[in-house]
Backbone as ProteinMPNN parsed JSONL, in Angstrom:
{"seq_chain_A": "XXXXXXXXXXXXXXXXXXXXXXXXXXXXXXXXXXXXXX", "coords_chain_A": {"N_chain_A": [[0.35, -1.27, -0.187], [0.482, 2.136, -1.05], [1.627, 5.213, 0.568], [0.258, 8.386, 1.815], [0.439, 11.297, 1.152], [1.249, 14.089, 2.367], [1.269, 17.52, 2.713], [1.347, 20.296, 4.92], [0.235, 23.475, 5.696], [0.316, 26.283, 7.474], [0.709, 29.239, 9.416], [1.562, 29.794, 11.623], [3.855, 28.281, 13.977], [3.254, 26.473, 16.292], [0.75, 25.568, 15.249], [1.598, 23.981, 13.033], [3.814, 22.373, 14.316], [2.304, 20.606, 16.399], [0.275, 19.29, 14.112], [2.249, 17.859, 13.031], [3.542, 16.459, 14.729], [1.054, 14.405, 15.222], [0.99, 13.334, 12.634], [3.238, 11.808, 12.458], [2.568, 9.631, 14.024], [0.73, 7.506, 12.706], [-0.029, 5.712, 10.375], [1.071, 4.013, 7.495], [1.235, 7.289, 6.383], [2.781, 10.291, 4.771], [5.24, 12.933, 5.707], [5.503, 15.365, 3.493], [6.229, 17.72, 2.986], [5.956, 21.024, 4.397], [4.684, 24.1, 4.791], [4.689, 28.029, 5.482], [3.086, 29.705, 3.905], [-0.16, 28.708, 2.42]], "CA_chain_A": [[0.126, 0.431, -0.306], [1.385, 3.023, -1.126], [1.872, 6.109, 1.555], [-0.109, 9.051, 1.558], [2.085, 11.758, 1.078], [0.571, 15.151, 2.846], [1.649, 19.416, 2.918], [1.121, 21.05, 5.666], [0.522, 24.322, 5.216], [-0.314, 27.295, 8.03], [1.314, 30.03, 9.688], [1.615, 29.304, 13.45], [4.482, 27.102, 14.1], [2.82, 25.635, 16.803], [0.089, 24.644, 14.243], [2.417, 22.851, 12.229], [4.106, 21.588, 15.167], [1.169, 19.695, 16.577], [0.174, 18.195, 12.971], [3.567, 17.147, 13.041], [3.556, 15.025, 16.052], [0.129, 14.295, 14.791], [1.206, 12.742, 10.936], [3.974, 10.915, 13.384], [2.057, 8.194, 14.391], [-0.346, 7.122, 11.984], [1.093, 4.183, 9.626], [-0.077, 5.079, 5.908], [0.812, 8.622, 5.701], [4.002, 10.566, 5.104], [4.905, 14.763, 5.757], [5.752, 15.924, 1.883], [6.942, 18.95, 3.532], [5.785, 22.211, 5.145], [5.078, 25.711, 4.131], [4.376, 29.154, 6.708], [1.339, 30.425, 4.585], [-0.73, 28.825, 0.92]], "C_chain_A": [[0.873, 1.042, 0.182], [1.473, 4.523, 0.096], [0.966, 7.19, 1.303], [0.232, 10.656, 1.862], [0.453, 13.571, 1.554], [1.698, 16.612, 3.39], [0.851, 19.84, 4.231], [0.995, 22.769, 5.486], [-0.305, 25.894, 6.029], [0.965, 28.228, 8.72], [2.045, 30.773, 10.485], [2.936, 28.243, 13.128], [3.626, 26.812, 15.195], [1.877, 24.795, 16.65], [0.776, 23.381, 13.542], [2.693, 22.02, 13.043], [3.373, 20.471, 15.577], [0.768, 19.075, 15.536], [1.533, 17.386, 12.508], [3.76, 16.009, 13.357], [1.994, 14.545, 15.511], [0.602, 13.322, 13.463], [2.84, 11.766, 11.704], [3.48, 9.646, 13.399], [0.182, 7.927, 13.987], [0.714, 6.684, 10.586], [0.278, 4.634, 8.112], [0.402, 6.801, 5.497], [2.186, 9.457, 5.54], [3.727, 12.097, 5.047], [5.709, 14.234, 4.092], [6.492, 16.957, 2.618], [5.937, 19.972, 4.086], [5.936, 24.005, 4.583], [4.68, 27.102, 4.96], [2.684, 29.082, 5.666], [1.212, 29.453, 2.553], [-0.769, 29.455, -0.016]], "O_chain_A": [[1.626, 0.963, 1.153], [0.419, 4.087, 0.559], [0.651, 7.027, 0.124], [0.216, 11.025, 3.037], [-0.677, 13.834, 1.143], [2.612, 16.603, 4.215], [-0.348, 19.584, 4.336], [2.025, 23.246, 5.01], [-1.212, 26.515, 5.475], [2.127, 27.877, 8.513], [2.764, 31.766, 10.376], [2.951, 27.517, 12.134], [2.585, 27.114, 14.611], [1.727, 23.736, 17.26], [0.495, 22.183, 13.56], [2.163, 20.913, 12.953], [3.723, 19.362, 15.173], [0.803, 17.876, 15.81], [1.624, 16.445, 11.719], [4.022, 14.956, 12.776], [2.518, 13.44, 15.372], [0.288, 12.171, 13.767], [3.322, 10.969, 10.899], [3.982, 8.69, 12.808], [-0.907, 8.055, 14.546], [1.73, 7.159, 10.079], [-0.709, 5.317, 7.839], [-0.018, 7.401, 4.507], [2.888, 9.173, 6.51], [2.694, 12.626, 4.638], [6.234, 13.178, 3.738], [7.689, 16.693, 2.73], [4.83, 19.448, 4.201], [6.846, 24.737, 4.194], [3.483, 26.814, 4.932], [1.594, 28.703, 6.096], [2.095, 29.513, 1.698], [-1.406, 29.066, -0.995]]}, "name": "protein", "num_of_chains": 1, "seq": "XXXXXXXXXXXXXXXXXXXXXXXXXXXXXXXXXXXXXX"}
């Protein structure tokens, strides 16, 4: 099964950090990158 690749885009560092931590615990999901704004 292929991983789902996710891009996080938010201007608040704490939100990006929280989402990064949530994704780290999920099987089948991979963080592709981050952006400060979309």
